[in-house]
Structure formats: C-alpha cells, structure tokens
PDB file of C-alpha atoms in Angstrom:
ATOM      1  CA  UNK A1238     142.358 139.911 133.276  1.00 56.00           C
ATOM      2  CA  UNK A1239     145.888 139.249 132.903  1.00 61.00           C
ATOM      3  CA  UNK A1240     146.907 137.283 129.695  1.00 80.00           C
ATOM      4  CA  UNK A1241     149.622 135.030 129.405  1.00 88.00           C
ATOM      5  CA  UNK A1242     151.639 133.712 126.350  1.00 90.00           C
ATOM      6  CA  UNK A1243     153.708 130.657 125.806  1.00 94.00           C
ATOM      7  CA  UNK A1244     154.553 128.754 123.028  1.00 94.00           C
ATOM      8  CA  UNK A1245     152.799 125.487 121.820  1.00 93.00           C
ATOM      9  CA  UNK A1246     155.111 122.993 122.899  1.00 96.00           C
ATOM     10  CA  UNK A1247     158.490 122.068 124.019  1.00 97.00           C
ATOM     11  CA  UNK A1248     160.700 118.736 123.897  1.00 96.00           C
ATOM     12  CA  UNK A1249     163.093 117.646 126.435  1.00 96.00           C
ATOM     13  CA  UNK A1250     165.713 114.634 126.321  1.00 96.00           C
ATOM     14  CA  UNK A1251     165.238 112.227 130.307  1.00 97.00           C
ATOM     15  CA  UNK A1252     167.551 113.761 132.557  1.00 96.00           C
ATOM     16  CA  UNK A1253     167.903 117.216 131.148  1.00 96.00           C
ATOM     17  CA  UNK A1254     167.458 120.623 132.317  1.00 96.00           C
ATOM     18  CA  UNK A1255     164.302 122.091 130.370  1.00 97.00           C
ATOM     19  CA  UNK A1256     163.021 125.878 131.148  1.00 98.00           C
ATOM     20  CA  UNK A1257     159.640 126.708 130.274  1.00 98.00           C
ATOM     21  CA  UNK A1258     158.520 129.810 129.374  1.00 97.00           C
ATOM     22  CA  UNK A1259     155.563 132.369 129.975  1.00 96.00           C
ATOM     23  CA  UNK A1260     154.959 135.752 129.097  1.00 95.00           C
ATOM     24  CA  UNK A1261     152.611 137.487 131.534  1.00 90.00           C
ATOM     25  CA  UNK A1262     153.348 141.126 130.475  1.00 86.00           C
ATOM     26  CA  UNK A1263     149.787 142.516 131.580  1.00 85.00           C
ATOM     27  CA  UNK A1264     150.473 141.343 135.096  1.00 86.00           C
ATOM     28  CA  UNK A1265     149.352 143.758 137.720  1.00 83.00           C
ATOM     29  CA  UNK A1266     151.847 144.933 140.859  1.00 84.00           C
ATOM     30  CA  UNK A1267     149.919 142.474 143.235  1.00 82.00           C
ATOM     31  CA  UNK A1268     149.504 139.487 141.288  1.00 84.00           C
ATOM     32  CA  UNK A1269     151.417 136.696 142.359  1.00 86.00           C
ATOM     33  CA  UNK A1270     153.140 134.722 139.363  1.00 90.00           C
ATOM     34  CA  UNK A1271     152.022 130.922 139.753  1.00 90.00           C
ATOM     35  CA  UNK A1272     152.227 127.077 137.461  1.00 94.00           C
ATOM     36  CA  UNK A1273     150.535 124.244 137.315  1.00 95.00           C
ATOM     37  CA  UNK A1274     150.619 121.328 135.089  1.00 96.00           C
ATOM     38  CA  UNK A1275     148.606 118.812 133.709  1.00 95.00           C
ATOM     39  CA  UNK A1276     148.754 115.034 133.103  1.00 93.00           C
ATOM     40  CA  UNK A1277     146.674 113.613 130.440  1.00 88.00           C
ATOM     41  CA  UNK A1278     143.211 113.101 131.840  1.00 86.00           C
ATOM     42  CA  UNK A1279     143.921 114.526 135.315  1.00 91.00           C
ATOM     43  CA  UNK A1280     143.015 117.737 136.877  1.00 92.00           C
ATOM     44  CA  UNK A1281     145.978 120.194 137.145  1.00 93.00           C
ATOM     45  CA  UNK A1282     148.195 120.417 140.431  1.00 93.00           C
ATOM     46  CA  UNK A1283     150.234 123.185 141.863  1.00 91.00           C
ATOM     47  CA  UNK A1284     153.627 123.191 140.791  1.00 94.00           C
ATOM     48  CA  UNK A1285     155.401 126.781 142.484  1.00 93.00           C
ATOM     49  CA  UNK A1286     154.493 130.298 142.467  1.00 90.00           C
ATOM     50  CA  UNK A1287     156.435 133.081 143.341  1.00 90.00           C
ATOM     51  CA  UNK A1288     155.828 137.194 143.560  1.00 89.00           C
ATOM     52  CA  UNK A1289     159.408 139.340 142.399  1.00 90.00           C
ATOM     53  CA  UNK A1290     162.165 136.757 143.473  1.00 87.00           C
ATOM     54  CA  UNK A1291     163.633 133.624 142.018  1.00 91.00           C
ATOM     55  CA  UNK A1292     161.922 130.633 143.932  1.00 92.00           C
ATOM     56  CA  UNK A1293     163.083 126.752 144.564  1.00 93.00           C
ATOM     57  CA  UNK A1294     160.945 124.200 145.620  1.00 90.00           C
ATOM     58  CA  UNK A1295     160.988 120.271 145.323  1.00 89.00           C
ATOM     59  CA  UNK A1296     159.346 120.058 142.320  1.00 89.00           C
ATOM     60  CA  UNK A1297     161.153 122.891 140.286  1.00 95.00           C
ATOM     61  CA  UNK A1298     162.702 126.348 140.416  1.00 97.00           C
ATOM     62  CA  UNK A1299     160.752 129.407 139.378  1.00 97.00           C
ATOM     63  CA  UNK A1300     162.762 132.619 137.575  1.00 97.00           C
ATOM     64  CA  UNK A1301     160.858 135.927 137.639  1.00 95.00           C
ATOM     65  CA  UNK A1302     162.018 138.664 135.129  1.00 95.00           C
ATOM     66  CA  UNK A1303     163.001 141.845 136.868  1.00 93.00           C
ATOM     67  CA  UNK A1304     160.428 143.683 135.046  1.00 93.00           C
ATOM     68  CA  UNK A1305     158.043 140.734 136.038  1.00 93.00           C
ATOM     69  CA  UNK A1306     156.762 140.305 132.677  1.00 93.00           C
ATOM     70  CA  UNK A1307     157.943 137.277 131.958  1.00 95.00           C
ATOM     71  CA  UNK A1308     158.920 133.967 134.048  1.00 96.00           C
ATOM     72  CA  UNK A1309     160.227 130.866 133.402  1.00 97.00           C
ATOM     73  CA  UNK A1310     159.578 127.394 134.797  1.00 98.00           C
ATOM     74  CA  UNK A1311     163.088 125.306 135.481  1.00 97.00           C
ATOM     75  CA  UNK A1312     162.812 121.174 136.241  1.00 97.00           C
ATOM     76  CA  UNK A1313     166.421 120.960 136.510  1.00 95.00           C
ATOM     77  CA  UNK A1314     166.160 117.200 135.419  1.00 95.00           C
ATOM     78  CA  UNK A1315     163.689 115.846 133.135  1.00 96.00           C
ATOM     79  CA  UNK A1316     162.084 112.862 133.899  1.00 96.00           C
ATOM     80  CA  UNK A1317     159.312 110.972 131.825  1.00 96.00           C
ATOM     81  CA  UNK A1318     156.837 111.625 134.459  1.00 94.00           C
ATOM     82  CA  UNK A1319     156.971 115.433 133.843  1.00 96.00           C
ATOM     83  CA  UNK A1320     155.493 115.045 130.279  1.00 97.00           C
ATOM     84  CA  UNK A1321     152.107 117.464 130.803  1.00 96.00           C
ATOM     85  CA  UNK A1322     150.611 120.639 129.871  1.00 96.00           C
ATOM     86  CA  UNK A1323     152.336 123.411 132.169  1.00 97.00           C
ATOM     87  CA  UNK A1324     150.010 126.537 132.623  1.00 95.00           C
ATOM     88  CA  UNK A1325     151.366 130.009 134.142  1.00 94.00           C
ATOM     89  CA  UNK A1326     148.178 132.278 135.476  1.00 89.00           C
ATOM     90  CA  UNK A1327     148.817 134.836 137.408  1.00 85.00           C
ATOM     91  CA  UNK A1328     146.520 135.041 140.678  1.00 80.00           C
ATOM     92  CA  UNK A1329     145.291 137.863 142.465  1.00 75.00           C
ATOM     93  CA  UNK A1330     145.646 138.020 146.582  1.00 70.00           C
ATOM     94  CA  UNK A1331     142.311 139.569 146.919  1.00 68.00           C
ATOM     95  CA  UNK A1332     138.649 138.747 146.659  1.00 58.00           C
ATOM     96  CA  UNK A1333     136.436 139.773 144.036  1.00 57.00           C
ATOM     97  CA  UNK A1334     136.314 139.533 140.719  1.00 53.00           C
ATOM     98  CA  UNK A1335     140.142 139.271 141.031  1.00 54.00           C
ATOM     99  CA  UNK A1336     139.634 135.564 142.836  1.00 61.00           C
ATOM    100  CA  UNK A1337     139.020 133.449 139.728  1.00 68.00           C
ATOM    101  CA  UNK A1338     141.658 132.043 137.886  1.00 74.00           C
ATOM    102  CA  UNK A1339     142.546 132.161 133.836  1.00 77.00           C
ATOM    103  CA  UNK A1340     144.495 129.582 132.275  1.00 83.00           C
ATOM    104  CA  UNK A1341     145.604 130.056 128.692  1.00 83.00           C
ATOM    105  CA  UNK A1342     146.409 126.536 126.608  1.00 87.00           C
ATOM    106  CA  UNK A1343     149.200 126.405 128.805  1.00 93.00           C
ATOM    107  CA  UNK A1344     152.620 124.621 127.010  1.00 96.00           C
ATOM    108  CA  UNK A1345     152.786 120.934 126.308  1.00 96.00           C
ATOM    109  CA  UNK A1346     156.131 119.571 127.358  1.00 97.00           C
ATOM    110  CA  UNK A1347     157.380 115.935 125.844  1.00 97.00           C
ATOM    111  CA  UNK A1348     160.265 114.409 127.365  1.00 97.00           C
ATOM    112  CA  UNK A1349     162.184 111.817 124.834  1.00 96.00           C
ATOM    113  CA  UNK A1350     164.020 108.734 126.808  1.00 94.00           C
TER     114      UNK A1350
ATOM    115  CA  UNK B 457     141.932 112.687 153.008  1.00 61.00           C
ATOM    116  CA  UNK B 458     141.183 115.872 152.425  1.00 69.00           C
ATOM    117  CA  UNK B 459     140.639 117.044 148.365  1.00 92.00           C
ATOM    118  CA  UNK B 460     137.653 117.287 145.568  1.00 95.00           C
ATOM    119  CA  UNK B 461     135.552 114.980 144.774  1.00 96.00           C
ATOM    120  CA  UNK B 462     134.066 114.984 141.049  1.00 97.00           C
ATOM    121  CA  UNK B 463     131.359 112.243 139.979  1.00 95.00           C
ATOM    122  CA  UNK B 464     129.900 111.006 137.799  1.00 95.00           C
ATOM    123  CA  UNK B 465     133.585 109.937 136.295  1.00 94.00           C
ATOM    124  CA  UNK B 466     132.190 109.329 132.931  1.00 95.00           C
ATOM    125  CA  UNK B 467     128.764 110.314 131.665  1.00 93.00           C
ATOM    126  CA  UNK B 468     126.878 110.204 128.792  1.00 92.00           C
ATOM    127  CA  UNK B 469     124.029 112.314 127.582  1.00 89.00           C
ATOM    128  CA  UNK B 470     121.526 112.036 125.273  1.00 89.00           C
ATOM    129  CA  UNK B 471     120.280 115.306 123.051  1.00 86.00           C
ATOM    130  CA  UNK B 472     118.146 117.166 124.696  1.00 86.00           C
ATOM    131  CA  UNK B 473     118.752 116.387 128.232  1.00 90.00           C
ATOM    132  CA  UNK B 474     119.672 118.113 131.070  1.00 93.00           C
ATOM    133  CA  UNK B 475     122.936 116.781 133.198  1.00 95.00           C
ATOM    134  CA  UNK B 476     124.366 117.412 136.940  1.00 96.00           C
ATOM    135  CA  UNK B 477     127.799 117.486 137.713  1.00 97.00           C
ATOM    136  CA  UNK B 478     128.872 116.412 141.399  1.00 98.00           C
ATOM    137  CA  UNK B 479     131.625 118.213 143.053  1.00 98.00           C
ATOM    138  CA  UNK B 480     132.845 118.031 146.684  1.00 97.00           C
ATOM    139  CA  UNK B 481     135.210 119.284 148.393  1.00 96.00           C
ATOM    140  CA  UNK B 482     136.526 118.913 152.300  1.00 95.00           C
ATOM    141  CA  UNK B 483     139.016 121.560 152.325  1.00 90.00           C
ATOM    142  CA  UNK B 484     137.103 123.884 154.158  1.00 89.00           C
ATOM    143  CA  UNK B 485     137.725 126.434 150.829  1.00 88.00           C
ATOM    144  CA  UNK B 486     135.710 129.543 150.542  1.00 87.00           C
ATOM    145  CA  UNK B 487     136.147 129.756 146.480  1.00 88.00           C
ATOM    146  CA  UNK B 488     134.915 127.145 144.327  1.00 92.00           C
ATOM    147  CA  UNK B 489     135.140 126.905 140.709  1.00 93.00           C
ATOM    148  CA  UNK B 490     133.923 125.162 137.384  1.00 96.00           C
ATOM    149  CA  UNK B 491     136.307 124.797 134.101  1.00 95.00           C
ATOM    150  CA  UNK B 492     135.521 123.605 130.710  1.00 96.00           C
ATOM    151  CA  UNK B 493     138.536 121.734 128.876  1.00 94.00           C
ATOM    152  CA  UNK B 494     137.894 120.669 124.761  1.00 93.00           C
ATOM    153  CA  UNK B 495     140.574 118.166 123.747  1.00 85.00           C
ATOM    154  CA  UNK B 496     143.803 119.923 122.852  1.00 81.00           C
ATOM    155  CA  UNK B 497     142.915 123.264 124.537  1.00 84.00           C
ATOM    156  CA  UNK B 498     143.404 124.683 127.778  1.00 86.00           C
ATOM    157  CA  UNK B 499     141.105 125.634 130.299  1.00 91.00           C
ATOM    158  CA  UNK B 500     138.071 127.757 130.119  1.00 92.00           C
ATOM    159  CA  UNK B 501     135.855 129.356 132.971  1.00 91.00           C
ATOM    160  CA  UNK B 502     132.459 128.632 133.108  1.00 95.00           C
ATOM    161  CA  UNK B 503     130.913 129.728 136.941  1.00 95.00           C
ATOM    162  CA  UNK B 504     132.834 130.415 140.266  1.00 91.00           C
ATOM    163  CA  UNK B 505     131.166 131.157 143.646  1.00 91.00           C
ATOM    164  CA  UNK B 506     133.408 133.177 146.631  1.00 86.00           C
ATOM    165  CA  UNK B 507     131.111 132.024 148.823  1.00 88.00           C
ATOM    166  CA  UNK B 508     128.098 130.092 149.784  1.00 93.00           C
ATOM    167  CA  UNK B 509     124.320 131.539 147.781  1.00 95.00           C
ATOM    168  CA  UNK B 510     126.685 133.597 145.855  1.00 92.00           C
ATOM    169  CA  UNK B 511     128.101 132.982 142.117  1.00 93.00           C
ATOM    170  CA  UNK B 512     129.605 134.446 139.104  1.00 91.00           C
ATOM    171  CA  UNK B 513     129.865 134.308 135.401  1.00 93.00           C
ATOM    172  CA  UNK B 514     132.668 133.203 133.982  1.00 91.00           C
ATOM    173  CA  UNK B 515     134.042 133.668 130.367  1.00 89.00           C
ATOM    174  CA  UNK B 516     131.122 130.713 128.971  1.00 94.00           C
ATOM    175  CA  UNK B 517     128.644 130.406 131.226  1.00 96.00           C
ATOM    176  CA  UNK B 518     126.061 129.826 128.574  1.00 96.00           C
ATOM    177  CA  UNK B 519     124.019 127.144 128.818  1.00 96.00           C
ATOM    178  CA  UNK B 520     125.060 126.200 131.793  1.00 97.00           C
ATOM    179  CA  UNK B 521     123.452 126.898 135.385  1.00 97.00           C
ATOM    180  CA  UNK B 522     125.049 126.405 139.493  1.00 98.00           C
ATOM    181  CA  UNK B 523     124.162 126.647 142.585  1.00 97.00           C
ATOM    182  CA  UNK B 524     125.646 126.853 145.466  1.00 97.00           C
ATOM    183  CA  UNK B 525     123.541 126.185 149.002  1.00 97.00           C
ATOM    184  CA  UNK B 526     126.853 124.434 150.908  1.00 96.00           C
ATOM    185  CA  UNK B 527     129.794 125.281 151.614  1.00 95.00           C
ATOM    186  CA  UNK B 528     131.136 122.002 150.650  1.00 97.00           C
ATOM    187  CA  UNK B 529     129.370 121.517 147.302  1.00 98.00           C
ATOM    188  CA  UNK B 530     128.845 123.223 143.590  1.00 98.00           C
ATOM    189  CA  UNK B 531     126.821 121.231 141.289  1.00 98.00           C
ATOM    190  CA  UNK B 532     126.776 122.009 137.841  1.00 98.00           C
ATOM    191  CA  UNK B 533     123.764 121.263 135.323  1.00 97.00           C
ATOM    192  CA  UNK B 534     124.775 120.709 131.496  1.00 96.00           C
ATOM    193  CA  UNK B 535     121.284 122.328 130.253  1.00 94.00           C
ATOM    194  CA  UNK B 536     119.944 121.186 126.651  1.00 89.00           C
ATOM    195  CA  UNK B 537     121.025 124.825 125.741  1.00 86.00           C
ATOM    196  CA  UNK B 538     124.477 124.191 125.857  1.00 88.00           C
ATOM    197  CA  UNK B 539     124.755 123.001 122.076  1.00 86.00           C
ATOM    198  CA  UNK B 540     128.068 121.090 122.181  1.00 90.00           C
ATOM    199  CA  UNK B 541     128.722 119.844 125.688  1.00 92.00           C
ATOM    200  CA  UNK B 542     131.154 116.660 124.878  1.00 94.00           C
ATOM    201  CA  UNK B 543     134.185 117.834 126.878  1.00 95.00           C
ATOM    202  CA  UNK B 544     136.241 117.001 130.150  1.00 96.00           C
ATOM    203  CA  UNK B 545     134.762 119.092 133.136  1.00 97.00           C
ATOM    204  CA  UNK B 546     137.190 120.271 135.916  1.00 96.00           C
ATOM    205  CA  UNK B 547     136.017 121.400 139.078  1.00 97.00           C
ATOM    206  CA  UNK B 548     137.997 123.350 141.496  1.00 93.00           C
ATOM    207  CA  UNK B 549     138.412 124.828 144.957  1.00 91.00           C
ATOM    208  CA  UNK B 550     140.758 127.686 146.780  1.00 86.00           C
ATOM    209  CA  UNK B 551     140.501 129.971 149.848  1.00 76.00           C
ATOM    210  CA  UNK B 552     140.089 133.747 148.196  1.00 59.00           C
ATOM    211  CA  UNK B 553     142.174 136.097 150.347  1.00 55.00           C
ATOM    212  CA  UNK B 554     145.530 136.337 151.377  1.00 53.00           C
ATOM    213  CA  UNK B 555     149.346 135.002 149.603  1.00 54.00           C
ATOM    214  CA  UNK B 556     149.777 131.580 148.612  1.00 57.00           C
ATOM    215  CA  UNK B 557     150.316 128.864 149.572  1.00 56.00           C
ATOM    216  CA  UNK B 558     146.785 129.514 150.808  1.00 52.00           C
ATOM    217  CA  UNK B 559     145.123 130.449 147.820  1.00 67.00           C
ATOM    218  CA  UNK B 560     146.293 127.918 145.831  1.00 79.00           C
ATOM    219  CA  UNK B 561     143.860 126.174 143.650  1.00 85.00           C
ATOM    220  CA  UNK B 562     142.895 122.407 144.086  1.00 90.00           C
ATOM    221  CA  UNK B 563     141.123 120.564 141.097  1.00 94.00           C
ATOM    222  CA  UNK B 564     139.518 117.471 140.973  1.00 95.00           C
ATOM    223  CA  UNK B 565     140.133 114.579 138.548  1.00 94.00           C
ATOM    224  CA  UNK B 566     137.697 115.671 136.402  1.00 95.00           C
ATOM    225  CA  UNK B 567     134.246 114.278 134.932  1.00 96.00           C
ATOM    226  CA  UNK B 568     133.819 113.514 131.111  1.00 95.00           C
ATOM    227  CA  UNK B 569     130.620 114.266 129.492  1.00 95.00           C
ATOM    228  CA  UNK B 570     129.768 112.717 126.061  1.00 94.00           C
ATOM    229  CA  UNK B 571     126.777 113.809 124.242  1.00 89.00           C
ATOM    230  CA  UNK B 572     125.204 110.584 122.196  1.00 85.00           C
TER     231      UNK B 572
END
C-alpha cells in the first residue's frame, strides 16, 4: 500500500491562503492522488483529487509535484469552517485488493479569527 | 436523498457482549467499507467487501466479524474478542472501477461505541 506523510498540524489566520502538505512518495503510476477532510465528529467528505496536473475546484486547488511524490492541498482563503483533519490517500482505479482505501492521521488544520 | 446511513448513533456496551453496527447505503455502490477511528488518530481499516457474499481483511480485523448478503447493507458485529472497542466507527461506500469522480468514497456520520 501506498504510505503517505504529513505533518501533525498546521495553523492558519481567517481569510488566508493556507497549503497543506502530503508526501505520497510510494505512489504507484496509476494511482490517482485524492483529500478529504474531517470535521470533529463527522465522517470525512471528498474534497479534490487529481492524477499528474494541477486541479481547481470549488472547494480548493490541488498542486501535484512533477515527480508526483508529493502534493499539496491550497484553500486559497481560510475560513473558520475549514478547521478539520485533511487526509491525502492515494486510490487505485482498479478492483482488487487495490479498491480499499488507507488514510494515515491525516493533518489537523486550525484556523485563528 | 441518496447517502449512508449509520445507526445506532451512540451505543453502549457492556463487557462481554457482542454489538451490531447498522450501515446503509442507497448509492447503488459496489464497494463498501468499515473504519476504526481512536480519538486523536486517523483512520484504520477493519473489513471491506467489493461486492455482495464477498469480503476482505483489512489492517485490524480482529475481533471483529461482517457480512455482507445485500447490496445495500454491511453490518458489523463488535465481538467480546475485540478487547478495547470504545471508539468512533465509520462506515463507507464507493463504486470500485474506473477514475474518479466515480470512485470516490462516501462515509457516513459515524456510530460511537462505548464499552461500560
């Protein structure tokens, strides 16, 4: 299984950029680089995922390394409501033993007013 | 509205006994899974199933059994064997082929199992 790396934690000021990294560096050629996060007693929810190029979506922006062993999360403006855990596991396209999912601890993200 | 539905939301168990987790989902997924989360830690596997009468092992499945007769439905039973169950249980579904969005995983809101 792939393993991914990120530190603890992270702070963030309201209405700053924050980037959020992950280090995925055992990611096979097929596995497609996705995030989720995690408010406190919820389940997690899909945030973005992306394969080799940068991606944008509502929520946030996702920035793939060239070498594709790293990534990093953008939410171009902080708000309060984006304090959670933010997990990075990469995800296989096929079925299998390749079909389940591994989260690490994931990165806890506080956002000061 | 289609999602996953976990229940009991809360549940507490005395030593001893053995405890079934409801989960439900309407999605129409193929792939159906079963986390562990311990306060302050991340998420561990416990059981998946690609597909109905079918299941796997996941990284602790001790203690801990499945089944899976329905497309729609993966139950899990906290067994007495599991020796420290109090955690929050997370319960999840995805299709298994193809590029997302499609196999995107959906979790429910969790059930929270306290051993007494």
């Amino acid at each position: 299984d792939a393993k991914t790396t990120q530190p603890n934690s992270m702070e963030s000021n309201e209405e700053e950029p924050v980037h959020l990294p992950c280090n995925h560096s055992t990611i096979s050629g097929t596995d497609y680089i996705h995030w989720y996060r995690q408010l406190p007693s919820q389940g997690p929810e899909y945030v973005i995922h992306g394969l080799t190029s940068n991606v944008n979506n509502r929520m946030a922006s996702l920035a793939i390394a060239e070498d594709r062993k790293s990534s990093t999360l953008i939410l171009h403006r902080a708000t309060l409501r984006d304090a959670a855990v933010y997990y990075c596991p990469p995800r296989s396209p096929y079925t299998g033993a390749n079909s389940k999912l591994t989260f690490g601890k994931g990165i806890t993200l506080s956002v000061r007013p | 509205d289609g999602g996953i539905t976990q229940s009991p939301k809360y549940l507490f168990r005395k030593e001893g006994q053995n405890v079934t987790l409801s989960c439900e989902q309407n999605l129409n997924h193929d792939a159906m899974y079963w986390y562990r989360q311990d306060p302050g830690q991340g998420l561990r596997l416990i059981y998946y199933s690609q597909i109905v009468n079918d299941f796997q092992k996941g990284d602790i499945a001790e203690g801990y059994s499945v089944s899976r007769e329905k497309k729609e439905s993966f139950p899990l039973t906290v067994t007495s064997a599991q020796k420290n169950p109090t955690a929050f249980y997370l319960c999840a579904s995805s299709t298994w082929t193809g590029s997302p969005p499609g196999n995107t995983i959906y979790f429910g809101e969790g059930s929270w199992l306290t051993v007494v």
